[in-house]
PDB file of C-alpha atoms in Angstrom:
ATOM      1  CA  UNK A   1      -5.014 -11.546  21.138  1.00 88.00           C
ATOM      2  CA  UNK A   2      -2.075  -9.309  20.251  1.00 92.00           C
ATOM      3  CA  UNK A   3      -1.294  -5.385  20.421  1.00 91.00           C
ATOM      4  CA  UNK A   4       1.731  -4.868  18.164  1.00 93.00           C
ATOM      5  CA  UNK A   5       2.551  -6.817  14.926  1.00 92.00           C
ATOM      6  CA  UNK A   6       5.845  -7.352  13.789  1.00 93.00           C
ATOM      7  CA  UNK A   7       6.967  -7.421  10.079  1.00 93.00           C
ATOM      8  CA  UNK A   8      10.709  -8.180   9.864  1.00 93.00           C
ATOM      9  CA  UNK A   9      12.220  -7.184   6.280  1.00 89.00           C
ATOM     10  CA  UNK A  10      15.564  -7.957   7.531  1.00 81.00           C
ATOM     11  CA  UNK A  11      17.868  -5.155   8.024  1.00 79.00           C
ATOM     12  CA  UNK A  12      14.596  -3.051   8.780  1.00 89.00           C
ATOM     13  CA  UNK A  13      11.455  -3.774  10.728  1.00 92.00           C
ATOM     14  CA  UNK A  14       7.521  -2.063  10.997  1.00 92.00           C
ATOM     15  CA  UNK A  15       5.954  -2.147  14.129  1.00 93.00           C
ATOM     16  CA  UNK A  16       2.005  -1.790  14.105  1.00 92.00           C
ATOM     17  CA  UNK A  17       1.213  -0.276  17.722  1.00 92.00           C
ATOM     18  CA  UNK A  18      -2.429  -0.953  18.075  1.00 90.00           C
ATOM     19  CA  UNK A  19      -4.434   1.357  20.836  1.00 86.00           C
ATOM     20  CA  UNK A  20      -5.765  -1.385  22.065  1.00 83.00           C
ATOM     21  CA  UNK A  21      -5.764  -5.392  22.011  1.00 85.00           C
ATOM     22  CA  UNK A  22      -6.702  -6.609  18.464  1.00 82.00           C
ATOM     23  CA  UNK A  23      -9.344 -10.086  19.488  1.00 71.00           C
ATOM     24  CA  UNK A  24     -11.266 -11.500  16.877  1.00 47.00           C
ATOM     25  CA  UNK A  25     -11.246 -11.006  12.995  1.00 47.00           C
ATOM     26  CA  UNK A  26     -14.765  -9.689  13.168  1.00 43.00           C
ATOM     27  CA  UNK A  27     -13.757  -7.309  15.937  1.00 50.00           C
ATOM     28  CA  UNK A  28     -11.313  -5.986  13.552  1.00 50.00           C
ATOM     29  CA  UNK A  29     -13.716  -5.634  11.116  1.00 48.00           C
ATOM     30  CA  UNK A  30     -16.182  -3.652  12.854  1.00 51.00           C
ATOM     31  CA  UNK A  31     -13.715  -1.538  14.094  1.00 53.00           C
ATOM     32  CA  UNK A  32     -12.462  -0.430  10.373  1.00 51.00           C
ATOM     33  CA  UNK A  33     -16.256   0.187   9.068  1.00 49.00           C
ATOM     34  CA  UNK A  34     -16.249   3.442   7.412  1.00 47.00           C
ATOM     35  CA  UNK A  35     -18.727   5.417   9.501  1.00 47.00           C
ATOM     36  CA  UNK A  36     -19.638   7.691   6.624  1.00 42.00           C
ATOM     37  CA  UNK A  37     -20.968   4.890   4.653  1.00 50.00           C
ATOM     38  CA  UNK A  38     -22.492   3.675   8.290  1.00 47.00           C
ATOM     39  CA  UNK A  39     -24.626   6.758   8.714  1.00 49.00           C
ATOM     40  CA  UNK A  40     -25.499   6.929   5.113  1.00 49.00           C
ATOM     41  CA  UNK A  41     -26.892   3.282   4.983  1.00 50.00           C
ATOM     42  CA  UNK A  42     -28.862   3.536   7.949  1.00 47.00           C
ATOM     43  CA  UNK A  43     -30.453   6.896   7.430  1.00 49.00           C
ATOM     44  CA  UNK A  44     -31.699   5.517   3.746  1.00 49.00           C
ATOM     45  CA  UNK A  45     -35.192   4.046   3.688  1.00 53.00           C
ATOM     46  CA  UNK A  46     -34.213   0.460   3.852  1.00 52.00           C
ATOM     47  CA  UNK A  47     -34.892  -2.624   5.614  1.00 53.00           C
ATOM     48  CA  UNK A  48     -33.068  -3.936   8.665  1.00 52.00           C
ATOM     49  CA  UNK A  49     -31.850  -6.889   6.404  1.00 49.00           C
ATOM     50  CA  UNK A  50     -30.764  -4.827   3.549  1.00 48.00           C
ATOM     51  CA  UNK A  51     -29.118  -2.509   6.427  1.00 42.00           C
ATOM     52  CA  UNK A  52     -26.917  -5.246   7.116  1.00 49.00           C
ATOM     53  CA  UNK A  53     -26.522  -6.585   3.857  1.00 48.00           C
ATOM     54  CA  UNK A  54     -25.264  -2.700   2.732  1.00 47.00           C
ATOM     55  CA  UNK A  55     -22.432  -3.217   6.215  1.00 46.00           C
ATOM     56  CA  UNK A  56     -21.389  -6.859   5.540  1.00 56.00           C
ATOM     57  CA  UNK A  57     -20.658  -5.238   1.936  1.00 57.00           C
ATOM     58  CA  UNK A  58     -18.679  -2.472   3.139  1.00 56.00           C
ATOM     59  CA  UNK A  59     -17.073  -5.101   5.372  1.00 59.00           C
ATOM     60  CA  UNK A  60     -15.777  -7.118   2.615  1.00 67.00           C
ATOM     61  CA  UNK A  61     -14.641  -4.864   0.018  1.00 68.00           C
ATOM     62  CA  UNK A  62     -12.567  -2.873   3.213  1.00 72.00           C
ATOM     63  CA  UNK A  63     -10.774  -5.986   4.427  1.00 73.00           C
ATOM     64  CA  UNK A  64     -10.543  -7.493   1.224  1.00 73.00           C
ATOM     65  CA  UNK A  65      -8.729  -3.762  -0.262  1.00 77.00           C
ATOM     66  CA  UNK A  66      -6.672  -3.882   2.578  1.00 80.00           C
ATOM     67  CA  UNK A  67      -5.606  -7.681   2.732  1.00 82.00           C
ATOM     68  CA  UNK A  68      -4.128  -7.452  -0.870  1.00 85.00           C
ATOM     69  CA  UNK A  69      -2.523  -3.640  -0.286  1.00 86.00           C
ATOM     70  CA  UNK A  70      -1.041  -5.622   2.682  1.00 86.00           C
ATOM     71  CA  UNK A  71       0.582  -8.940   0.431  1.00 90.00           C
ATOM     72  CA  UNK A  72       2.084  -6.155  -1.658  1.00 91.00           C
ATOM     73  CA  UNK A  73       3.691  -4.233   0.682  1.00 90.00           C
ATOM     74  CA  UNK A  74       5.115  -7.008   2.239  1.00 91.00           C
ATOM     75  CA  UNK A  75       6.553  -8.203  -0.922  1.00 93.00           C
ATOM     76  CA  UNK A  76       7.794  -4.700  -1.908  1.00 93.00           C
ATOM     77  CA  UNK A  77       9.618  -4.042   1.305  1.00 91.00           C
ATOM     78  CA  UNK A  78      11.180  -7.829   1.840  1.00 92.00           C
ATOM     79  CA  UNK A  79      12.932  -7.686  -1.375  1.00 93.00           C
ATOM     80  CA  UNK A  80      15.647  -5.566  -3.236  1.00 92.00           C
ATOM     81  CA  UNK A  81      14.637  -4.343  -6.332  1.00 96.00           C
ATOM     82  CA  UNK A  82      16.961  -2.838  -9.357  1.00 96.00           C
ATOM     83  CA  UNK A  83      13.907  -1.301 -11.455  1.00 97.00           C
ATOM     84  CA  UNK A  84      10.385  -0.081 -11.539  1.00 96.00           C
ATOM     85  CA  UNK A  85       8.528  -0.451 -14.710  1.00 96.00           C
ATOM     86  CA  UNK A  86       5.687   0.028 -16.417  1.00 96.00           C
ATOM     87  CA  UNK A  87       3.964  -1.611 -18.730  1.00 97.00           C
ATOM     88  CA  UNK A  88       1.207  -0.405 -21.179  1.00 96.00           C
ATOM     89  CA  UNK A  89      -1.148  -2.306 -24.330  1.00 97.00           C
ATOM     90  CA  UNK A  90      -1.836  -0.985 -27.493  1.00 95.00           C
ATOM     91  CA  UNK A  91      -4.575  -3.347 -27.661  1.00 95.00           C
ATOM     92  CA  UNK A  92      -6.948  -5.251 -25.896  1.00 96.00           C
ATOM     93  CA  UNK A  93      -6.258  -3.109 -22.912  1.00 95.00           C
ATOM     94  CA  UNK A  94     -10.046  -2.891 -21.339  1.00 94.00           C
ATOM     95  CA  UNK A  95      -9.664  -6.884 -20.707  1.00 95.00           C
ATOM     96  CA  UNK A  96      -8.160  -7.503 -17.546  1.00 92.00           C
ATOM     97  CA  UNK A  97      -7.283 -11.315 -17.905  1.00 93.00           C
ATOM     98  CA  UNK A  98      -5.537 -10.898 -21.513  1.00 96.00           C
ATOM     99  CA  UNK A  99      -3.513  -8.174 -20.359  1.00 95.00           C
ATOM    100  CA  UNK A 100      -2.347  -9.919 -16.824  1.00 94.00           C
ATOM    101  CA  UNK A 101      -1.870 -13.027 -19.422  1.00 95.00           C
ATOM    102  CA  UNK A 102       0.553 -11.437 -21.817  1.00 97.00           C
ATOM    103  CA  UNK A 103       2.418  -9.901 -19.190  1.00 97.00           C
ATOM    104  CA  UNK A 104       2.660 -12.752 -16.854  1.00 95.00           C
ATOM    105  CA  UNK A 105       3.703 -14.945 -20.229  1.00 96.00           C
ATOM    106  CA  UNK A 106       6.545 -12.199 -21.300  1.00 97.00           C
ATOM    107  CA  UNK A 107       7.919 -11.945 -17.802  1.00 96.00           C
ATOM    108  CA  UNK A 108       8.271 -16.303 -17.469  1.00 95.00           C
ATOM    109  CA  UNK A 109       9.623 -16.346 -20.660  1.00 95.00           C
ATOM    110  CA  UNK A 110      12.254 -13.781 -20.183  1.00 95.00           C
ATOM    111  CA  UNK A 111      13.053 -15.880 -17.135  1.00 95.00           C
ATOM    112  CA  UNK A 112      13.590 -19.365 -18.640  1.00 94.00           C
ATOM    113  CA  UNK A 113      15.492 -18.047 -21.730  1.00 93.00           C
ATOM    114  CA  UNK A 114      17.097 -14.750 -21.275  1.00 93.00           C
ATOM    115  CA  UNK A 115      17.386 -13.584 -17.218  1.00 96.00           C
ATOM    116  CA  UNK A 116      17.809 -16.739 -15.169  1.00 94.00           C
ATOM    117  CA  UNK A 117      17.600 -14.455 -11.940  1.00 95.00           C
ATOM    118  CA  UNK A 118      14.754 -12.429 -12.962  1.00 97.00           C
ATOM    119  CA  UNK A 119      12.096 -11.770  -9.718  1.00 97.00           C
ATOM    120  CA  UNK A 120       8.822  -9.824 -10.155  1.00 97.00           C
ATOM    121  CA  UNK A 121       6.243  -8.109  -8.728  1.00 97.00           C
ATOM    122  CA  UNK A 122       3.623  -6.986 -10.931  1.00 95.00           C
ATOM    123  CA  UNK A 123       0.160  -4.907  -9.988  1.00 93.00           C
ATOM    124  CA  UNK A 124      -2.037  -3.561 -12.131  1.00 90.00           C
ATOM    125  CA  UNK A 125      -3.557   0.377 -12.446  1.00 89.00           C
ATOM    126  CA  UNK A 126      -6.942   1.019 -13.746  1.00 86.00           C
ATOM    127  CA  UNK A 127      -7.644   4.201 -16.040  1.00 86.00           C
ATOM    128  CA  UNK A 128     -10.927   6.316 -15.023  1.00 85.00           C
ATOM    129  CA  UNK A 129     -11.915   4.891 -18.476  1.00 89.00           C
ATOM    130  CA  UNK A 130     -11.460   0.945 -17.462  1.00 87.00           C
ATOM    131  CA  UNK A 131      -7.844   0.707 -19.669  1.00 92.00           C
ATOM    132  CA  UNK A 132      -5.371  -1.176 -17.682  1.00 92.00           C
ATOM    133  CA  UNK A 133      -1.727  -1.261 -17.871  1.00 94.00           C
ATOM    134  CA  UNK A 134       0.747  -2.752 -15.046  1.00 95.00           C
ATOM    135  CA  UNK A 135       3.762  -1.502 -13.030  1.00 95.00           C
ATOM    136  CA  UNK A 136       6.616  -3.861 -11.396  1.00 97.00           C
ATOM    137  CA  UNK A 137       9.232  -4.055  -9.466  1.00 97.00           C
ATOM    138  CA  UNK A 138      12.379  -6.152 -10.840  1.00 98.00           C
ATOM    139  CA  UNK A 139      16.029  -7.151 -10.127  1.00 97.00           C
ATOM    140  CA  UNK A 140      18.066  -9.859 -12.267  1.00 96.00           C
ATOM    141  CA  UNK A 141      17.510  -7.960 -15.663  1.00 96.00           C
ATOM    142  CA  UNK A 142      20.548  -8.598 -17.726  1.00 94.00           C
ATOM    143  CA  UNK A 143      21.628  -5.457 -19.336  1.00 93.00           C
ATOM    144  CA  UNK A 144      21.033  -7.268 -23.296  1.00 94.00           C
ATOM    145  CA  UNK A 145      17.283  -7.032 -22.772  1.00 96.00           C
ATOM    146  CA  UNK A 146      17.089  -3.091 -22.076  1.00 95.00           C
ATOM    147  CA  UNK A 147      17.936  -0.472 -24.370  1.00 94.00           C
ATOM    148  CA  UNK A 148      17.826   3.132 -24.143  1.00 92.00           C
ATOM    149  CA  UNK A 149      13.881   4.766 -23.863  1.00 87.00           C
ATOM    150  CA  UNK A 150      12.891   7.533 -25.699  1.00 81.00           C
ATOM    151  CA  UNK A 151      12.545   9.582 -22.344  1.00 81.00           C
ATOM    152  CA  UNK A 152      15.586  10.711 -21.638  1.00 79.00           C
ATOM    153  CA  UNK A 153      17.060   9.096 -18.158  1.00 79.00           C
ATOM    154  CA  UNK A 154      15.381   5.647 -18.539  1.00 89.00           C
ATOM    155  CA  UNK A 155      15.363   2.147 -20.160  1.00 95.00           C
ATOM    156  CA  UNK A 156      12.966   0.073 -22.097  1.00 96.00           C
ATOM    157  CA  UNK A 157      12.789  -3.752 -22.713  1.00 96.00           C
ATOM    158  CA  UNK A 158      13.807  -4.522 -26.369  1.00 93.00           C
ATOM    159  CA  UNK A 159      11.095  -6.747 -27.172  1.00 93.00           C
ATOM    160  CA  UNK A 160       8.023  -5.766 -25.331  1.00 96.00           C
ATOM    161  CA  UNK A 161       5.729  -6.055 -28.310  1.00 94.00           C
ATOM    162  CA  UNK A 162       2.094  -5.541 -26.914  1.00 96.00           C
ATOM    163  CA  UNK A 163       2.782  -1.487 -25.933  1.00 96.00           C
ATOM    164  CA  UNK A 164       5.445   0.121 -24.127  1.00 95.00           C
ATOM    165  CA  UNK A 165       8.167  -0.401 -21.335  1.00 96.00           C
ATOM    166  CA  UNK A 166       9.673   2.044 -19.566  1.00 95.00           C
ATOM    167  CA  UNK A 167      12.145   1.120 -16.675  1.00 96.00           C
ATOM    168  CA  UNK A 168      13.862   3.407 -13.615  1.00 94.00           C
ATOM    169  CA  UNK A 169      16.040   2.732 -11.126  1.00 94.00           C
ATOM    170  CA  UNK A 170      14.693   2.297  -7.615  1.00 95.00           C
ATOM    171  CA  UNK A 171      16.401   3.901  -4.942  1.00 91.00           C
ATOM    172  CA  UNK A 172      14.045   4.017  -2.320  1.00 89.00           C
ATOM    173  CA  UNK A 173      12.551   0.333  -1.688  1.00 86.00           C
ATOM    174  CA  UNK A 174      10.467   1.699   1.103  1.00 85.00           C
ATOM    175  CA  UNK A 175       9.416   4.747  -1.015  1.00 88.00           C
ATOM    176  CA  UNK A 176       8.494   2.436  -4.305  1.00 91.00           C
ATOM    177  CA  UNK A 177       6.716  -0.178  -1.783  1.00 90.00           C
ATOM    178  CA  UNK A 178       4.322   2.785  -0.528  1.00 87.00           C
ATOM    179  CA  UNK A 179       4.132   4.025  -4.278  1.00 89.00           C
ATOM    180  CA  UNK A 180       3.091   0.950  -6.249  1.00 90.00           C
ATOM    181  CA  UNK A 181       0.435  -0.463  -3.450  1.00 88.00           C
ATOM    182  CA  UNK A 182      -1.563   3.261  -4.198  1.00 84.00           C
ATOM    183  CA  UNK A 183      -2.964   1.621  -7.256  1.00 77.00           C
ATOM    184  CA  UNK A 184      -4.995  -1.037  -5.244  1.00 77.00           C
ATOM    185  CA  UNK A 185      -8.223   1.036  -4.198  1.00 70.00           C
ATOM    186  CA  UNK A 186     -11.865  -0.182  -3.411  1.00 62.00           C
ATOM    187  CA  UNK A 187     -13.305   0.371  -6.493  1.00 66.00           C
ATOM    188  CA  UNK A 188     -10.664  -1.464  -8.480  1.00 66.00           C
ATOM    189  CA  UNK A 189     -10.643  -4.635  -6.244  1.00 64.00           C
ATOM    190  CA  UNK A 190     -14.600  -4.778  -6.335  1.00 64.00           C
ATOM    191  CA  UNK A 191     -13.776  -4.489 -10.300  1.00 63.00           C
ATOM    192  CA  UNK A 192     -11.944  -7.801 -10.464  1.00 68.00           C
ATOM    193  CA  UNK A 193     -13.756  -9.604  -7.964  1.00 66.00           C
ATOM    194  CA  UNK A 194     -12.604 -13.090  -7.472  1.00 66.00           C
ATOM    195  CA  UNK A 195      -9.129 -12.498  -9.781  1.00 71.00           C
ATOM    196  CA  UNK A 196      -6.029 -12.239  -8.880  1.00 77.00           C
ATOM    197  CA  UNK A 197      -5.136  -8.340  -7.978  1.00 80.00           C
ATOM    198  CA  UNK A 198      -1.254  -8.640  -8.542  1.00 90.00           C
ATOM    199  CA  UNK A 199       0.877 -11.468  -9.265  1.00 91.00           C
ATOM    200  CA  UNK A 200       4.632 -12.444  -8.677  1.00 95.00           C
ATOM    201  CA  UNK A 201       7.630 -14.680  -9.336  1.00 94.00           C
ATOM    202  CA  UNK A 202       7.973 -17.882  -6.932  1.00 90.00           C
ATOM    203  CA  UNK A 203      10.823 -17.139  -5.390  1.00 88.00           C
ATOM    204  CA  UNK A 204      10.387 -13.424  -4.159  1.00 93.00           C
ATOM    205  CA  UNK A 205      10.974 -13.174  -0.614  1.00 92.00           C
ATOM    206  CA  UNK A 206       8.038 -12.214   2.117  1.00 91.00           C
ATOM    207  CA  UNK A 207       8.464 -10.595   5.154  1.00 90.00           C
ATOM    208  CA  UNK A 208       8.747 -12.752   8.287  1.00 90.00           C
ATOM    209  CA  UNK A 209       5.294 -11.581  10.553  1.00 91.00           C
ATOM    210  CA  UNK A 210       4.654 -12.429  14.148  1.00 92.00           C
ATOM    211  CA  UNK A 211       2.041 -10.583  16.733  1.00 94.00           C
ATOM    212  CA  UNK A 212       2.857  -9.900  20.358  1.00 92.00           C
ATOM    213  CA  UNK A 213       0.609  -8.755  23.220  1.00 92.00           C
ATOM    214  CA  UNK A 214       2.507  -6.354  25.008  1.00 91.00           C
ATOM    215  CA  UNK A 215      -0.048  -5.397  27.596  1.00 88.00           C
ATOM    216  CA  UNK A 216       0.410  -2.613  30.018  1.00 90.00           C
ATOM    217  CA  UNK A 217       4.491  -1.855  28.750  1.00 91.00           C
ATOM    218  CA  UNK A 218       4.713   0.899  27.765  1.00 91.00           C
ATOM    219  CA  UNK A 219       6.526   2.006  24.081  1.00 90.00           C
ATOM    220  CA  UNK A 220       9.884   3.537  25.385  1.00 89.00           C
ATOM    221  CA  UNK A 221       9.872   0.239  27.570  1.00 92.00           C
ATOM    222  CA  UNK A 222       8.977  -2.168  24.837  1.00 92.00           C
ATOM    223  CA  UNK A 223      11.684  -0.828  22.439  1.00 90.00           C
ATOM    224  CA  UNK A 224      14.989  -0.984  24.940  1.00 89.00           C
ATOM    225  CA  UNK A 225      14.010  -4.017  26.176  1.00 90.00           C
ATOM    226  CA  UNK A 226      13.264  -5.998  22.082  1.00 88.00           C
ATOM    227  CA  UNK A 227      15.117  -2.992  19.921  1.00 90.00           C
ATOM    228  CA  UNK A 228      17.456  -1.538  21.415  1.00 90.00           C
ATOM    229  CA  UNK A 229      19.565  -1.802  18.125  1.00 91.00           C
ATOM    230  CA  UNK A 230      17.435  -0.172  15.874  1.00 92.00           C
ATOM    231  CA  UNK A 231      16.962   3.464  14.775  1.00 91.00           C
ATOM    232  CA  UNK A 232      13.151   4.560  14.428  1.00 90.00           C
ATOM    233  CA  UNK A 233      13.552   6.285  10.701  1.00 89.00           C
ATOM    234  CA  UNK A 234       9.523   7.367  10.519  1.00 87.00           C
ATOM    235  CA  UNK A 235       6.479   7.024  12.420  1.00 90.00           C
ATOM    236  CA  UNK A 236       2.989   7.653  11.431  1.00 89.00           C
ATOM    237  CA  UNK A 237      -0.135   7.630  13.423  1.00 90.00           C
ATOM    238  CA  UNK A 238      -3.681   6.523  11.562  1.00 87.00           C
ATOM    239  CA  UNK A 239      -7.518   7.139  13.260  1.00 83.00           C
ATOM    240  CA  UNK A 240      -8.984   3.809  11.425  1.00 67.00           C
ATOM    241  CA  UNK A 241     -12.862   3.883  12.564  1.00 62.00           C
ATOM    242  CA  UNK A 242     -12.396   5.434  15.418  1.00 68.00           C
ATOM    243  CA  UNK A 243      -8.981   3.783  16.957  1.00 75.00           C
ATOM    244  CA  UNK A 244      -5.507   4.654  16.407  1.00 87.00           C
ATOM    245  CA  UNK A 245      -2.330   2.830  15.206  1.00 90.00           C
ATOM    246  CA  UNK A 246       1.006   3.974  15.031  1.00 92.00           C
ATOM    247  CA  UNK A 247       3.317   2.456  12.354  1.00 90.00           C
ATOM    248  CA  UNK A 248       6.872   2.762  13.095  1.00 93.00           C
ATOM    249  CA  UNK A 249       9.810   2.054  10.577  1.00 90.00           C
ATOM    250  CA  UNK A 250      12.887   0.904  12.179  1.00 91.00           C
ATOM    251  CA  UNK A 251      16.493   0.255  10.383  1.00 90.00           C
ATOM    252  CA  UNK A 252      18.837  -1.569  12.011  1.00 88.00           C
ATOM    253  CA  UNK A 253      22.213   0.558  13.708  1.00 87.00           C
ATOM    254  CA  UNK A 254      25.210   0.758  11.912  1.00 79.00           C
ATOM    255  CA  UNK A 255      28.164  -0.501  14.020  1.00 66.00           C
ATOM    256  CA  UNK A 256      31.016   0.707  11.350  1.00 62.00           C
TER     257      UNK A 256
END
């Protein structure tokens, strides 16, 4: 049972403040059921079984959405990033699996021959008519890869072959970590059901995550007496099915 979660990216932190004690997985769940789709279901003319077939559904493609918008975020904010790109396909680019392939392929063998130091994150965006192309987050390109793009203020990798590249710097890696996990909706992960929704480099850092159960202290209590060296930079509070969190970003003080 815990009541605040705990995602250290190193120099910064999140704290989710649950409204109340968060028990079992299934309570969870439950909790985060879109009521619209709720109501709807059970004011159809269905069956008691296909009631709860319609909810276990719901269920599913919620927690499973939010699980993998979750495992990018983390991997976003954990790591320092020198460029966001985007990648797009000339051809080919309504199959999924050959365009993940030829990206994942380019990006492994720009590693082994050409950028030694190259880390990725790559997730994918899906076009209203089923197209795909990817955007990712990298550091350790070597300068001999890029060249200048034909939009003025950005780069481009030399030999992307299958469409085009377009690179720009990231300044923000808690702005581009909120940006790049908007692609990763509902409808898109019921899309590629069973397949891998992003993919990465081995070595990209995670954020380290523990839970806590704070109980009856309160929030001005619980930060003096575990933060009192941190500076809360934003706070945002969410209604999720009817209970509240507050997620609170917190940056370490500077002593200089």
């Amino acid at each position: 049972m815990y009541d605040v979660k705990l995602l250290d990216y190193g120099n910064e932190l999140q704290i989710n403040w649950y409204e109340y004690a968060i028990g079992t997985r299934e309570e969870k769940v439950k909790n985060e059921t879109n009521k619209w789709n709720f109501e709807t279901c059970k004011q159809s003319d269905i069956s008691d079984k296909q009631f709860d077939t319609s909810v276990n559904e719901i269920d599913n493609k919620v927690r499973s959405t939010r699980r993998t918008k979750q495992s990018i975020y983390n991997i976003s904010r954990a790591n320092t990033w020198d460029y966001f790109a985007t990648f797009t396909f000339k051809e080919d680019r309504y199959n999924y699996d050959l365009c993940k392939a030829r990206l994942t392929k380019y990006l492994n063998n720009l590693r082994s021959r050409k950028c030694e130091d190259l880390e990725y994150l790559a997730v994918p965006e899906e076009h209203k008519d089923g197209a795909y192309h990817f955007h990712a987050l990298l550091k350790g390109v070597n300068n001999d890869v890029l060249c200048a793009s034909y939009e003025k203020g950005r780069l481009m990798f030399k030999n992307w072959n299958y469409g085009i590249s377009q690179l720009e710097s990231v300044k923000d890696t808690g702005k581009v970590a909120m940006y790049i996990t908007k692609y990763i909706t509902k409808d898109f992960v019921d899309g590629v059901k069973n397949k891998r929704r992003y993919f990465c480099s081995i070595g990209v850092k995670r954020a380290e995550e523990k839970t806590i159960y704070r109980g009856d202290m309160s929030m001005l209590e619980f930060f003096e007496n575990h933060y009192s060296d941190y500076d809360i930079t934003h706070q945002k509070k969410c209604v999720k099915g009817g209970y509240s969190v507050n997620y609170i970003q917190l940056k370490k003080k500077s002593h200089n």
